[in-house]
PDB file of C-alpha atoms in Angstrom:
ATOM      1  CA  UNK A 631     -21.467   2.609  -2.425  1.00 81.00           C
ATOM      2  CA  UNK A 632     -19.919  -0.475  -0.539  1.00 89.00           C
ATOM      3  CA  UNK A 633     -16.647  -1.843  -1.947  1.00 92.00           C
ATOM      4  CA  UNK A 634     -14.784  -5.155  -0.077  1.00 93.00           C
ATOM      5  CA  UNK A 635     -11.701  -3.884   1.503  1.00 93.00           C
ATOM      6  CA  UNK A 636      -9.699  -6.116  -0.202  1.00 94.00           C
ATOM      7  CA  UNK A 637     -10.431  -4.703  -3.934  1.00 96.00           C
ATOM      8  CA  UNK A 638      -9.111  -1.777  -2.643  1.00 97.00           C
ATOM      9  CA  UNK A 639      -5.740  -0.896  -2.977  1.00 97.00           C
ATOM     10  CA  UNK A 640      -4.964   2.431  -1.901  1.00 98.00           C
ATOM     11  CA  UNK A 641      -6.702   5.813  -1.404  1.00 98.00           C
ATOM     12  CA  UNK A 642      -5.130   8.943  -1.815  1.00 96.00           C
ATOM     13  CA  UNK A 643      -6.208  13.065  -1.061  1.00 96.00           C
ATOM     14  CA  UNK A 644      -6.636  15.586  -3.958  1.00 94.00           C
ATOM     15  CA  UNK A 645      -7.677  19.233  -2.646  1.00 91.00           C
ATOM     16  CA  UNK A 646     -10.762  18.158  -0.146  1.00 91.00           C
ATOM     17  CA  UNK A 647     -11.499  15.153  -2.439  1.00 97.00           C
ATOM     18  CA  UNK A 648     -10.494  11.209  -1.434  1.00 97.00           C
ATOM     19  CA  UNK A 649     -10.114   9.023  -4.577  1.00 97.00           C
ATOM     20  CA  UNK A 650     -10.324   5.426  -3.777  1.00 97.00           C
ATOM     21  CA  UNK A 651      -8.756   2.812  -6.219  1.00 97.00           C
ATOM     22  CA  UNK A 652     -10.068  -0.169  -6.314  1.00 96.00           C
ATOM     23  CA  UNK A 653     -10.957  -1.903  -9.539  1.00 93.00           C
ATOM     24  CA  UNK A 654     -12.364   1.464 -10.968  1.00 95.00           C
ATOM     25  CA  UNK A 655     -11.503   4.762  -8.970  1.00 96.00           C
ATOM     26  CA  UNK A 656     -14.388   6.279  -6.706  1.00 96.00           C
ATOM     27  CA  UNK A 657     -13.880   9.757  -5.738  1.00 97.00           C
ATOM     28  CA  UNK A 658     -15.730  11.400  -2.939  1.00 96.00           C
ATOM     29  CA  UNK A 659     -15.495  14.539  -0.568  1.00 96.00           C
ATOM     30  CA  UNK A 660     -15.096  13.217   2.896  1.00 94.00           C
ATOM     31  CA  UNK A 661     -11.384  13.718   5.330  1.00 95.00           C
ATOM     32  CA  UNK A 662      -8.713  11.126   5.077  1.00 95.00           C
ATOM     33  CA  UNK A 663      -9.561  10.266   8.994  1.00 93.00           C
ATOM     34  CA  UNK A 664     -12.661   9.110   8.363  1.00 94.00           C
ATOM     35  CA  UNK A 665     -11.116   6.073   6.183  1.00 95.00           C
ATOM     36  CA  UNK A 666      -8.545   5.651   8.079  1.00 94.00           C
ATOM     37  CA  UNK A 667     -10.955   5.132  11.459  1.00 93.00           C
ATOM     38  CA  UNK A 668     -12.936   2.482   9.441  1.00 93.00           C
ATOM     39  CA  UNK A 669     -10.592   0.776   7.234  1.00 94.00           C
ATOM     40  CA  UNK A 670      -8.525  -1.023  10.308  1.00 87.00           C
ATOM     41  CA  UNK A 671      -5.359  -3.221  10.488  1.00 89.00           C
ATOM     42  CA  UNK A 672      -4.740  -4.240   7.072  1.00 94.00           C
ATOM     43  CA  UNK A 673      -4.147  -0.307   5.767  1.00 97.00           C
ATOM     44  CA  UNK A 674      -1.250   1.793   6.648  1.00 96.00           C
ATOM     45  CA  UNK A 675      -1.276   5.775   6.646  1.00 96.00           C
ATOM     46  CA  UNK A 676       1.252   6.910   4.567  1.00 94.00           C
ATOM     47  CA  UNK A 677       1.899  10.614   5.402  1.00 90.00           C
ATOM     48  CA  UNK A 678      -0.891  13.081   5.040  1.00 93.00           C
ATOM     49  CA  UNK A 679      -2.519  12.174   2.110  1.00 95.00           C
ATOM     50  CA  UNK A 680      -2.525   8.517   1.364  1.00 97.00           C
ATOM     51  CA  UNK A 681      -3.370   5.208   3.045  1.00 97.00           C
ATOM     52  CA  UNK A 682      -2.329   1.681   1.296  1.00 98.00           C
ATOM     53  CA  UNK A 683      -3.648  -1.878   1.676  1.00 97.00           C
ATOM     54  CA  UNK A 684      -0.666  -3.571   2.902  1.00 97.00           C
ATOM     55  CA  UNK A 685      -1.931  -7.259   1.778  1.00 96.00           C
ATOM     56  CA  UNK A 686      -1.191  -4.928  -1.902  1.00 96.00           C
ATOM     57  CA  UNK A 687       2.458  -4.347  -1.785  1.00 97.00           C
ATOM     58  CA  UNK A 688       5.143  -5.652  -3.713  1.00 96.00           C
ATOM     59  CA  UNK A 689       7.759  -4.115  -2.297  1.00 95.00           C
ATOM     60  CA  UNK A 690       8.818  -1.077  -0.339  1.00 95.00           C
ATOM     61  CA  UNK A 691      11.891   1.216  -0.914  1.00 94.00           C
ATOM     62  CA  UNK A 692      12.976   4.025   0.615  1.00 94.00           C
ATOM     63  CA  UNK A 693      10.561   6.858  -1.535  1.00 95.00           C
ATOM     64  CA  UNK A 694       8.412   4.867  -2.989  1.00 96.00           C
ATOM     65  CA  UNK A 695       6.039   1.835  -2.605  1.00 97.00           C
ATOM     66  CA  UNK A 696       5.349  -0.578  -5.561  1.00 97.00           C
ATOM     67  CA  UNK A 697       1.631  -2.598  -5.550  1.00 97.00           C
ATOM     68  CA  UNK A 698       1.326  -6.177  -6.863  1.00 96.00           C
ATOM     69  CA  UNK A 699      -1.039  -4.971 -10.050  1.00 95.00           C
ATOM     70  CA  UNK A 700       2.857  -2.762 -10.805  1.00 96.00           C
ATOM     71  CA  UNK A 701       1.565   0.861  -9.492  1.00 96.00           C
ATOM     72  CA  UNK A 702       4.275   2.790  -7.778  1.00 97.00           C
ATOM     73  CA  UNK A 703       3.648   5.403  -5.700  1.00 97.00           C
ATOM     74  CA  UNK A 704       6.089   8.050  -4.070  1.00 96.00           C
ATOM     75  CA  UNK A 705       6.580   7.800   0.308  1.00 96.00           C
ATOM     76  CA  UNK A 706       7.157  11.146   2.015  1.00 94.00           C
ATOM     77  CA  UNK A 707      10.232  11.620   3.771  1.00 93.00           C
ATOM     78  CA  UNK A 708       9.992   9.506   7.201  1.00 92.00           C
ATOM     79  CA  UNK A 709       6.927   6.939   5.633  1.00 95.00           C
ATOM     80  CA  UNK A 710       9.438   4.247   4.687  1.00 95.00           C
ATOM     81  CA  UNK A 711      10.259   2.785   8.612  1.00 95.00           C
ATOM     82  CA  UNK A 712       6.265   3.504   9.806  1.00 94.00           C
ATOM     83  CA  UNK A 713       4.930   1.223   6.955  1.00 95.00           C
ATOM     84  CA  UNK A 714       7.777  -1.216   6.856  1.00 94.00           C
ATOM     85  CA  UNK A 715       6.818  -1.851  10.711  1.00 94.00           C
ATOM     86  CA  UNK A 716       3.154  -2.193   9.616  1.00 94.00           C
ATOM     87  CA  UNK A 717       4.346  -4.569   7.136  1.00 93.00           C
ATOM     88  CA  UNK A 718       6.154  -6.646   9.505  1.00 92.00           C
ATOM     89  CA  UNK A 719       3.259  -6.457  12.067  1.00 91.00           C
ATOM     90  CA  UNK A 720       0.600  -7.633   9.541  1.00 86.00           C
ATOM     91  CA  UNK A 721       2.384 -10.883   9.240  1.00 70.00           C
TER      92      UNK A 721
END
């Protein structure tokens, strides 16, 4: 299934199963990597187990990150400066 990157807005790892969230949720059993390799500039890696569409974010604090359809989702410890410079670099 093809979905345009910019109806996604962030993918995240459960077990050996991606879920990708985009106007429904699409869950398939392929690594992280893989995304990450073909998704390009406009997603940021967010620790080990979720990337984000940064043309998605509201705002960024230090543990979590909040989308502009009002999802927040928890950063890792030491994700809030790597995404805030992808952020910044995006623009």
């Amino acid at each position: 299934m093809r979905i345009p990157l910019a109806d996604i807005r962030y993918l995240d790892v459960r077990r050996n199963y991606v879920t990708v969230h985009a106007d429904r949720d699409y869950t398939v059993k392929r690594p992280l990597g893989e995304f990450e390799a073909e998704l390009g500039d406009g997603f940021c890696r967010v620790g080990r187990a979720m990337i984000v569409n940064l043309r998605r974010i509201r705002c960024v604090g230090r543990s979590s990150v909040q989308l502009t359809d009002g999802t927040t989702l928890p950063l890792p410890r030491g994700a809030y400066e790597p995404l805030n410079r992808a952020i910044i670099d995006q623009t």
